mmCIF file of C-alpha atoms in Angstrom:
data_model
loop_
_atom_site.group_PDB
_atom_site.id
_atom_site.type_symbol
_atom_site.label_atom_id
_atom_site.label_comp_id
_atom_site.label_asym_id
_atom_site.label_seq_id
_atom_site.Cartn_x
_atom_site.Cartn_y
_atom_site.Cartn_z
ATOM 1 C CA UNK A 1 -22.775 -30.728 -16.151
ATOM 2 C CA UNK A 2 -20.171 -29.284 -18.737
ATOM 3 C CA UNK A 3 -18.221 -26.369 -16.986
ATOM 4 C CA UNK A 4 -16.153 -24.107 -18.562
ATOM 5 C CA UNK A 5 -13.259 -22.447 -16.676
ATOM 6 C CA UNK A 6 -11.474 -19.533 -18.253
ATOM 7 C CA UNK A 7 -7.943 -18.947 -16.792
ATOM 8 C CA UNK A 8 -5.302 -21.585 -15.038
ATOM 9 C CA UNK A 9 -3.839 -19.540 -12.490
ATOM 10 C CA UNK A 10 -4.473 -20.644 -9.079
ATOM 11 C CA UNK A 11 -8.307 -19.877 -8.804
ATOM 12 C CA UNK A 12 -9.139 -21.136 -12.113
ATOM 13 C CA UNK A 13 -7.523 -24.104 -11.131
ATOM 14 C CA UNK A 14 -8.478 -24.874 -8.379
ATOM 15 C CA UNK A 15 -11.808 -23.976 -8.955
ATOM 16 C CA UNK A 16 -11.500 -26.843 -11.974
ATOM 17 C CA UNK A 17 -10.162 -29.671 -9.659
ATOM 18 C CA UNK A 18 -12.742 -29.710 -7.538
ATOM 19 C CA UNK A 19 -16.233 -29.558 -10.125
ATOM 20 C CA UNK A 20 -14.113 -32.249 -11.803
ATOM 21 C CA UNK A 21 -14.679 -34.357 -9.106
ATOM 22 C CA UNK A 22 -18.416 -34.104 -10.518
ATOM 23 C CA UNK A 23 -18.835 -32.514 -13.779
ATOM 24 C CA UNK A 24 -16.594 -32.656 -17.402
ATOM 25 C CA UNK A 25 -14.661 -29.449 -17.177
ATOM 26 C CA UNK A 26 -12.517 -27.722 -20.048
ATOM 27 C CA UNK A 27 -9.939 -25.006 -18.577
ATOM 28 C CA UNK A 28 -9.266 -22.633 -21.442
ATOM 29 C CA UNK A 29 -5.778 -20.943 -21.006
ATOM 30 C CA UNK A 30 -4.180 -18.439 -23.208
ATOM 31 C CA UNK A 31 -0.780 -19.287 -22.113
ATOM 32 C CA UNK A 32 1.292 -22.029 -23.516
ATOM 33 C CA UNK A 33 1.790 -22.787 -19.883
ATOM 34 C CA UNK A 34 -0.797 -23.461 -16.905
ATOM 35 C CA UNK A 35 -0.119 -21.708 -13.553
ATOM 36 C CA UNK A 36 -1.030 -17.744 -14.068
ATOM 37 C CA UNK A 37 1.348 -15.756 -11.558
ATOM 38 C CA UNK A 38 2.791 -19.066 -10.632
ATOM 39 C CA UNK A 39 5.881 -19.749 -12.577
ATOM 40 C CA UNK A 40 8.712 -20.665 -11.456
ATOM 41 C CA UNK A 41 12.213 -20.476 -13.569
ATOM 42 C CA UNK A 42 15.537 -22.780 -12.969
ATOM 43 C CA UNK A 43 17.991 -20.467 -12.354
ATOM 44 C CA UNK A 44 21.924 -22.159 -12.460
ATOM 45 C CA UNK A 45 23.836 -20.417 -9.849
ATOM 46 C CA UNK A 46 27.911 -21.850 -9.434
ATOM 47 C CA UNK A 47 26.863 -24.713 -10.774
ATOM 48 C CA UNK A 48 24.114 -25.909 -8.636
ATOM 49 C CA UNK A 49 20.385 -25.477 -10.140
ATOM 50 C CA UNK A 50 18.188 -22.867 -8.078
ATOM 51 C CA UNK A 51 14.262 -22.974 -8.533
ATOM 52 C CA UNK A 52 13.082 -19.332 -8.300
ATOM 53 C CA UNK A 53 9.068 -18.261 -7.719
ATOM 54 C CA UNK A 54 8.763 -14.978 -10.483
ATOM 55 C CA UNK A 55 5.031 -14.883 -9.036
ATOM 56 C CA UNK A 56 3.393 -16.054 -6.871
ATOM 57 C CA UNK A 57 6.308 -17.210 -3.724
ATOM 58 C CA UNK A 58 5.093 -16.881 -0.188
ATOM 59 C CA UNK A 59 2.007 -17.293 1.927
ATOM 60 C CA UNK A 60 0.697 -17.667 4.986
ATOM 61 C CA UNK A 61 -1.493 -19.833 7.088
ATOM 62 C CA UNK A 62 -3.849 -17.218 8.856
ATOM 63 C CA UNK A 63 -4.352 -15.262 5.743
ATOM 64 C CA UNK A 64 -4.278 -18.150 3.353
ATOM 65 C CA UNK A 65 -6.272 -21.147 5.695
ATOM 66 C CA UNK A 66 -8.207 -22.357 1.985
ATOM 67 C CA UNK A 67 -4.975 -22.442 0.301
ATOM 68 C CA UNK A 68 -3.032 -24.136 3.267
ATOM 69 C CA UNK A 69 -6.151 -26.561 3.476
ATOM 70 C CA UNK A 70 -5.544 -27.382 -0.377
ATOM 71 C CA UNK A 71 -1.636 -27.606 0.099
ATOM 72 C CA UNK A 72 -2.446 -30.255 2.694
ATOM 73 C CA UNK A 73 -4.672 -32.517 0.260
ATOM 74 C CA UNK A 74 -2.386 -32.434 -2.216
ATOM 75 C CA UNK A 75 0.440 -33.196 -0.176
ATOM 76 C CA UNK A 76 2.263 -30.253 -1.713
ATOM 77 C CA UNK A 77 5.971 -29.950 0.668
ATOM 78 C CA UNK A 78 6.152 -26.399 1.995
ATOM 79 C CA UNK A 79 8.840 -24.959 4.157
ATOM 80 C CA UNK A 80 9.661 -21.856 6.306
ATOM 81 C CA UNK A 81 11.036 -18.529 4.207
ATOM 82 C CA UNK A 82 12.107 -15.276 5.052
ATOM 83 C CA UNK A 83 9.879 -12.459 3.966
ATOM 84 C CA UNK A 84 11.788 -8.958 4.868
ATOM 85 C CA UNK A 85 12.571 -5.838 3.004
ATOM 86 C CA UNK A 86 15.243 -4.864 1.738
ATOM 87 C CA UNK A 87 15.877 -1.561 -0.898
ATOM 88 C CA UNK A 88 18.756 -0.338 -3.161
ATOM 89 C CA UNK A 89 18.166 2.990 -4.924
ATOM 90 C CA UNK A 90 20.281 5.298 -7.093
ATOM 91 C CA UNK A 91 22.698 2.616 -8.430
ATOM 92 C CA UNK A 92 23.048 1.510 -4.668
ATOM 93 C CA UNK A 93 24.304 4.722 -3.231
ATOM 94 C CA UNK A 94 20.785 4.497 -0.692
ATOM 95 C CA UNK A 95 20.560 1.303 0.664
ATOM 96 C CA UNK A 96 18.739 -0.226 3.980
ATOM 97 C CA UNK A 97 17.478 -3.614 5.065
ATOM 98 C CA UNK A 98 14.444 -3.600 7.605
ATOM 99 C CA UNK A 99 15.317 -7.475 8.698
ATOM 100 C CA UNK A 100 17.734 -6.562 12.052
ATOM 101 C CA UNK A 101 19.104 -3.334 13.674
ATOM 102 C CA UNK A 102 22.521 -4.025 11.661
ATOM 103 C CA UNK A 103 20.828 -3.861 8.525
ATOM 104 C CA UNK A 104 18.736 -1.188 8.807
ATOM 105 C CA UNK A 105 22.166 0.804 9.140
ATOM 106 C CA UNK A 106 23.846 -1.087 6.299
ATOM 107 C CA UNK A 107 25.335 1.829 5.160
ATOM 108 C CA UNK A 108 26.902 3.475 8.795
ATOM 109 C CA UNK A 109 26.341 7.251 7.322
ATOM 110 C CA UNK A 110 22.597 6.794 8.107
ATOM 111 C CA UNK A 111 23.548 6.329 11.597
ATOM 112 C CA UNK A 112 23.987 10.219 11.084
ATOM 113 C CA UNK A 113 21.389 11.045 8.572
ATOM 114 C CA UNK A 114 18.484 13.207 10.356
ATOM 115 C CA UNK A 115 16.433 12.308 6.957
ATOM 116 C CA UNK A 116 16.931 8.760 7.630
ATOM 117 C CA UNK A 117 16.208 8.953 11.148
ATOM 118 C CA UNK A 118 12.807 10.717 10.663
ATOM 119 C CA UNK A 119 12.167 7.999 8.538
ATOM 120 C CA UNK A 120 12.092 5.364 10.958
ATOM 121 C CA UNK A 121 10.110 7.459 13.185
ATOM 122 C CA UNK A 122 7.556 7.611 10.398
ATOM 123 C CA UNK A 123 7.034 4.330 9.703
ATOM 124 C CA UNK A 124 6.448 3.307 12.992
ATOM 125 C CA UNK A 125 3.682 6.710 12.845
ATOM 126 C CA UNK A 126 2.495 5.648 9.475
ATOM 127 C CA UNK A 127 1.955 2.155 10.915
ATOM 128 C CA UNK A 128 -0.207 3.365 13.797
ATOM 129 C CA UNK A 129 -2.089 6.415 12.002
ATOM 130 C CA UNK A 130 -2.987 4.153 8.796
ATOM 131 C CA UNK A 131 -4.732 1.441 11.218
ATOM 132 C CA UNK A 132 -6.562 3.934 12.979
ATOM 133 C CA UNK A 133 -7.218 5.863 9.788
ATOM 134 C CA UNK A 134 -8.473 2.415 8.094
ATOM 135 C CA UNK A 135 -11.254 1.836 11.351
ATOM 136 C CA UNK A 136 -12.182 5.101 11.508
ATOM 137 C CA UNK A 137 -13.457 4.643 7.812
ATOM 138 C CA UNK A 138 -11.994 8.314 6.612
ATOM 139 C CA UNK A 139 -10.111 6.618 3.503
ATOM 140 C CA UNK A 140 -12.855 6.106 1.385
ATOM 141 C CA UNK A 141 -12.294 7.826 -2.281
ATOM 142 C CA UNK A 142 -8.304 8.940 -1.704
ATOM 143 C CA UNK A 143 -5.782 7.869 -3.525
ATOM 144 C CA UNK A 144 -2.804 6.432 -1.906
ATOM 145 C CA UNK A 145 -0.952 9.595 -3.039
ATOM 146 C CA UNK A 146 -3.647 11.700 -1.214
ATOM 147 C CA UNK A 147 -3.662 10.131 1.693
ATOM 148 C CA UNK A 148 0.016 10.411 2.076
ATOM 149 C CA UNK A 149 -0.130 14.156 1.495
ATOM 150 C CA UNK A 150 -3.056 14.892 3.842
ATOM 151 C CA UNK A 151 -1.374 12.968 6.554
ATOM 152 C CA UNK A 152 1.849 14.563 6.364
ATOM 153 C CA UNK A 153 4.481 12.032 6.150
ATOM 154 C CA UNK A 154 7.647 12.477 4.725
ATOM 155 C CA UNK A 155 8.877 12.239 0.907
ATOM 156 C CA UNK A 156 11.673 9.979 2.406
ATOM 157 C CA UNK A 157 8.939 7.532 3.817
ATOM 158 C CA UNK A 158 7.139 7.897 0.720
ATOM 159 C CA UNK A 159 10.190 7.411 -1.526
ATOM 160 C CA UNK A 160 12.782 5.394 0.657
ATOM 161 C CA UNK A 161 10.010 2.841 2.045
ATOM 162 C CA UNK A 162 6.372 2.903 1.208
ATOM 163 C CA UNK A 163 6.496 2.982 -2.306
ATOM 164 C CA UNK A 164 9.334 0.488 -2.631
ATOM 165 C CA UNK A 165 7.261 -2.111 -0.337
ATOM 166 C CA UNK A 166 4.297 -1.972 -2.286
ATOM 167 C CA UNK A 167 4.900 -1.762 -6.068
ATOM 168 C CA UNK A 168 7.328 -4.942 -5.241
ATOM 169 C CA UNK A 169 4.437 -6.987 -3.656
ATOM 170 C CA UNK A 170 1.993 -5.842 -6.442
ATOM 171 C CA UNK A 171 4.544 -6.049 -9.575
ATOM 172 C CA UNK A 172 3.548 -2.366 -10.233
ATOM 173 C CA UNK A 173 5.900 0.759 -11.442
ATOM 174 C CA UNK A 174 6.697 2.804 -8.379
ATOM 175 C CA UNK A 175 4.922 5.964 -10.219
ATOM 176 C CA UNK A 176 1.695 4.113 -10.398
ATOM 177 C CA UNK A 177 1.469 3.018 -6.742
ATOM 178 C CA UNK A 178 0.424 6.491 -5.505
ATOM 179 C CA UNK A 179 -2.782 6.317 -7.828
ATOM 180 C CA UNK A 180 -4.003 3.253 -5.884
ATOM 181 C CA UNK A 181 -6.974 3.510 -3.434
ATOM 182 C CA UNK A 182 -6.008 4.591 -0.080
ATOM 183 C CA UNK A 183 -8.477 1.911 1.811
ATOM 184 C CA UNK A 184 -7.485 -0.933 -0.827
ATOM 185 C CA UNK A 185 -3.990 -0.539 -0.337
ATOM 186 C CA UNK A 186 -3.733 -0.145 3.491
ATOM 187 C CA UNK A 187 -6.516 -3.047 4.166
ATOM 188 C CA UNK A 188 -4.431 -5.286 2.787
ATOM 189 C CA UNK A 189 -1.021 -3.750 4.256
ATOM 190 C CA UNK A 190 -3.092 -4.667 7.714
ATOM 191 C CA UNK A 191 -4.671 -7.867 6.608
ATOM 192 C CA UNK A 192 -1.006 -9.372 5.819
ATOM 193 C CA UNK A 193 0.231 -7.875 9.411
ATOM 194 C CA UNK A 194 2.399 -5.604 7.440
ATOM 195 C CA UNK A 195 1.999 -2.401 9.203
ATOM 196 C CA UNK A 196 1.882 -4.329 12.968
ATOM 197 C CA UNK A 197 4.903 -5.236 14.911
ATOM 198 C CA UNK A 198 4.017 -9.227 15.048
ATOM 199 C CA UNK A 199 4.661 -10.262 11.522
ATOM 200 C CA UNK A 200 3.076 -13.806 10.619
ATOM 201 C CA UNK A 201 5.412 -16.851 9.347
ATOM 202 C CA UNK A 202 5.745 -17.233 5.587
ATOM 203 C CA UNK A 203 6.634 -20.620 3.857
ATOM 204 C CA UNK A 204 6.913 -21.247 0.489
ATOM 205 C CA UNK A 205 6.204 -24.074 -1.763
ATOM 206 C CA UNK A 206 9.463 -26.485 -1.345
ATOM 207 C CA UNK A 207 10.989 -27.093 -5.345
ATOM 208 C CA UNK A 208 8.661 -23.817 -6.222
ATOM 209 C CA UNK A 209 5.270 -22.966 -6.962
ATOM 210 C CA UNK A 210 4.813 -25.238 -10.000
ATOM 211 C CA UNK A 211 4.914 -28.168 -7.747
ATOM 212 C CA UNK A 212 1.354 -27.411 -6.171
ATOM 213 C CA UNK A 213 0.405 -26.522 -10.085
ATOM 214 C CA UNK A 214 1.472 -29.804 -11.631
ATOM 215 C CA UNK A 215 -0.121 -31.710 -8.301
ATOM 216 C CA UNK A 216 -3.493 -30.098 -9.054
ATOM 217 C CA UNK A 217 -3.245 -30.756 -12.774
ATOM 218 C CA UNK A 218 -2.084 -34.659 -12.498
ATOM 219 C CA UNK A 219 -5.451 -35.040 -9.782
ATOM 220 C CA UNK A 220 -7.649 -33.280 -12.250
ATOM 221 C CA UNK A 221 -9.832 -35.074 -14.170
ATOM 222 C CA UNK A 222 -10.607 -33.217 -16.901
ATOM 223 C CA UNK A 223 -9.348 -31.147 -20.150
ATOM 224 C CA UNK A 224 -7.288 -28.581 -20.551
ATOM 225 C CA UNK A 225 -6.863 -26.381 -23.185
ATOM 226 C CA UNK A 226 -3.359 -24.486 -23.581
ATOM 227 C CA UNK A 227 -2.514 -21.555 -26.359
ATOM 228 C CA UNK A 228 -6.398 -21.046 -26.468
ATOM 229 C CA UNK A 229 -7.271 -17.621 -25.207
ATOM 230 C CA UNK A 230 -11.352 -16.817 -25.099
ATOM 231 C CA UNK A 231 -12.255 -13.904 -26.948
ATOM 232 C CA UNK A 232 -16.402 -14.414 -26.136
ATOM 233 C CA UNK A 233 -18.726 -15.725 -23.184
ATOM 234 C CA UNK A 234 -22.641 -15.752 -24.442
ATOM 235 C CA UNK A 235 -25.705 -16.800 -22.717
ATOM 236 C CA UNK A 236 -27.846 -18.620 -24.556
ATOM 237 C CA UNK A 237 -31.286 -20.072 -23.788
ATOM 238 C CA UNK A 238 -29.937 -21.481 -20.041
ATOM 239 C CA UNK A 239 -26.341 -22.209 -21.422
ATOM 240 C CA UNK A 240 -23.231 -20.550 -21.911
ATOM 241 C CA UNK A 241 -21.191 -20.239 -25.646
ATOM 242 C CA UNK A 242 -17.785 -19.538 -25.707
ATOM 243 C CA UNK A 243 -15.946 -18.675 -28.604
ATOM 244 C CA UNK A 244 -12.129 -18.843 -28.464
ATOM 245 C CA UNK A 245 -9.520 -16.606 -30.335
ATOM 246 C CA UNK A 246 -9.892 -19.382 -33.728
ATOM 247 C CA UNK A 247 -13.807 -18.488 -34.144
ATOM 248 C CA UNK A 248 -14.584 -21.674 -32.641
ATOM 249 C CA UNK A 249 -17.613 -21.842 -30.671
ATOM 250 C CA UNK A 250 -18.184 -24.384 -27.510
ATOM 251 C CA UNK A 251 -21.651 -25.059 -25.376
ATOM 252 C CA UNK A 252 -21.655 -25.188 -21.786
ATOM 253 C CA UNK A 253 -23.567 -25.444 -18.689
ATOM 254 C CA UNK A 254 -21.656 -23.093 -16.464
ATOM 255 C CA UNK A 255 -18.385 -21.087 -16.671
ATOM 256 C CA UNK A 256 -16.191 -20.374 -14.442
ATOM 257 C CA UNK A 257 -14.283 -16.915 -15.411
ATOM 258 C CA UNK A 258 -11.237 -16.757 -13.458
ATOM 259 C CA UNK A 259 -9.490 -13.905 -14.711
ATOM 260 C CA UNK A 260 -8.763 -10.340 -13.563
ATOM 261 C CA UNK A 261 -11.988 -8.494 -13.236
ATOM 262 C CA UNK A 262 -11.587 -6.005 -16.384
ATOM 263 C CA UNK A 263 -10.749 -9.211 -18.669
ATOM 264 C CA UNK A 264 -13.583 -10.670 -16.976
ATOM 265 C CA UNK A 265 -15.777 -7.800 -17.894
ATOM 266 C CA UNK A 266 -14.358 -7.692 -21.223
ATOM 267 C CA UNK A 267 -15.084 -11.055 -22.379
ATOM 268 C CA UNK A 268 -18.758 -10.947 -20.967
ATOM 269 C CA UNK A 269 -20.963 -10.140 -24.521
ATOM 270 C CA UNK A 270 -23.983 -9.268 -22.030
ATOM 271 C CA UNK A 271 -22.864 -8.287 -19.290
ATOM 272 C CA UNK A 272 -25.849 -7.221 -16.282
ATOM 273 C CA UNK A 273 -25.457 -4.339 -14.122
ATOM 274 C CA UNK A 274 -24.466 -6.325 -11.229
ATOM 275 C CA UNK A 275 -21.597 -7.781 -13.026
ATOM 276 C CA UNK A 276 -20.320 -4.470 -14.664
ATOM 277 C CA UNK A 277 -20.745 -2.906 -10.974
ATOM 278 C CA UNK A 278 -18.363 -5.737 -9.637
#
């Protein structure tokens, strides 16, 4: 079969290794680069050269057993990393680091700070009440924001720790982070062992995450297309056109459309119910 795949980040990817294995795939990528979210920049730092993840950088092995699994084939080198949290606010004038006792109180006046104090009694109550809250089902349709009112945690949790952790993991403006879905958000808070006491150990791709990207690409066996974004996917008559940003128009058996869900959706010129729904 001729399969299309639409997007070279790391499910388009490796989505097009392994049908190459059996069928002539194209991967169609609008960058001038392959990888999506994993890029990784050479930063010079007192002279010696530094390779440093902007994306995609850690993972773990019980969240993350397919991509571990796929690591492993590929022989891709991966290595232990710290994963803690650190935040600086107001030109550094607020400042804590939740890795030890001693840098929690990084600055000593929060020794003596009842704000700060409640704080760390609210995370470790946010922790509990946002499991429990998450079984119990009773987060369905609130916001993040919402949830955070009706619960009654503090502005300095909000502010000084909540909403610092997660617009860094999802690349997101603070502001925005209190519009997200209340179940979406904390699911995956508790799926990644976030808001339990036994944290999981992260590694990182050794020499950064294009590495595992230019592994996959050198063992796949098929073409790849960069600087050619897809502006239409068509069904026609049991086969699939696609027409890139140039007018040009491709057949295909299948496609692949690895891409955020509202591109996805976007490029779709008939979409069905079911796949608007999703």
């Amino acid at each position: 079969m001729k399969i299309a795949v639409i997007g070279s980040g790391i499910s388009g990817n490796s989505a097009a290794w392994a049908l190459s294995r059996k069928h002539a795939v194209t991967i169609f990528e609008q960058d001038d680069r392959a990888g999506g979210h994993s890029a990784t920049v050479d930063v010079d730092y007192d002279g010696v050269t530094i390779p440093v993840d902007t994306g995609f950088i850690v993972y773990n092995e019980g969240n993350y057993p397919l991509l571990t699994r796929l690591f492993d084939q590929l022989g891709v080198q991966t290595e232990l990393t710290e994963m803690s949290f650190s935040v600086s606010l107001n030109a550094g004038r607020f400042e804590w680091c939740g890795r030890t006792l001693k840098t929690v109180f990084a600055q000593k006046r929060n020794l003596f700070s009842p704000g700060f104090l409640m704080m760390l009694g609210d995370i470790l109550r946010f922790n509990s009440k946002a499991k429990q809250d998450l079984e119990a089902g009773v987060l369905c349709g609130l916001t993040f924001g919402d949830y955070m009112d009706r619960r009654g945690f503090s502005r300095r949790l909000r502010d000084d720790y909540i909403v610092p952790l997660t617009a860094a993991i999802w690349s997101t403006p603070a502001a925005k982070m209190l519009e997200f879905p209340a179940e979406s958000l904390i699911r995956f808070l508790d799926n990644h062992r976030l808001i339990h006491m036994q944290r999981p150990w992260w590694r990182t791709v050794t020499g950064g995450s294009r590495e595992y990207v230019s592994r996959l690409l050198a063992d796949f066996d098929g073409e790849v297309l960069l600087s050619t974004p897809v502006r239409r996917v068509r069904r026609d008559n049991g086969k699939v056109q696609i027409t890139d940003a140039t007018g040009q128009e491709r057949e295909f058996d299948g496609v692949v459309v690895a891409t955020h869900s509202d591109q996805a959706l976007a490029l779709l010129d008939d979409a069905n119910g079911e796949e608007r729904d999703v």
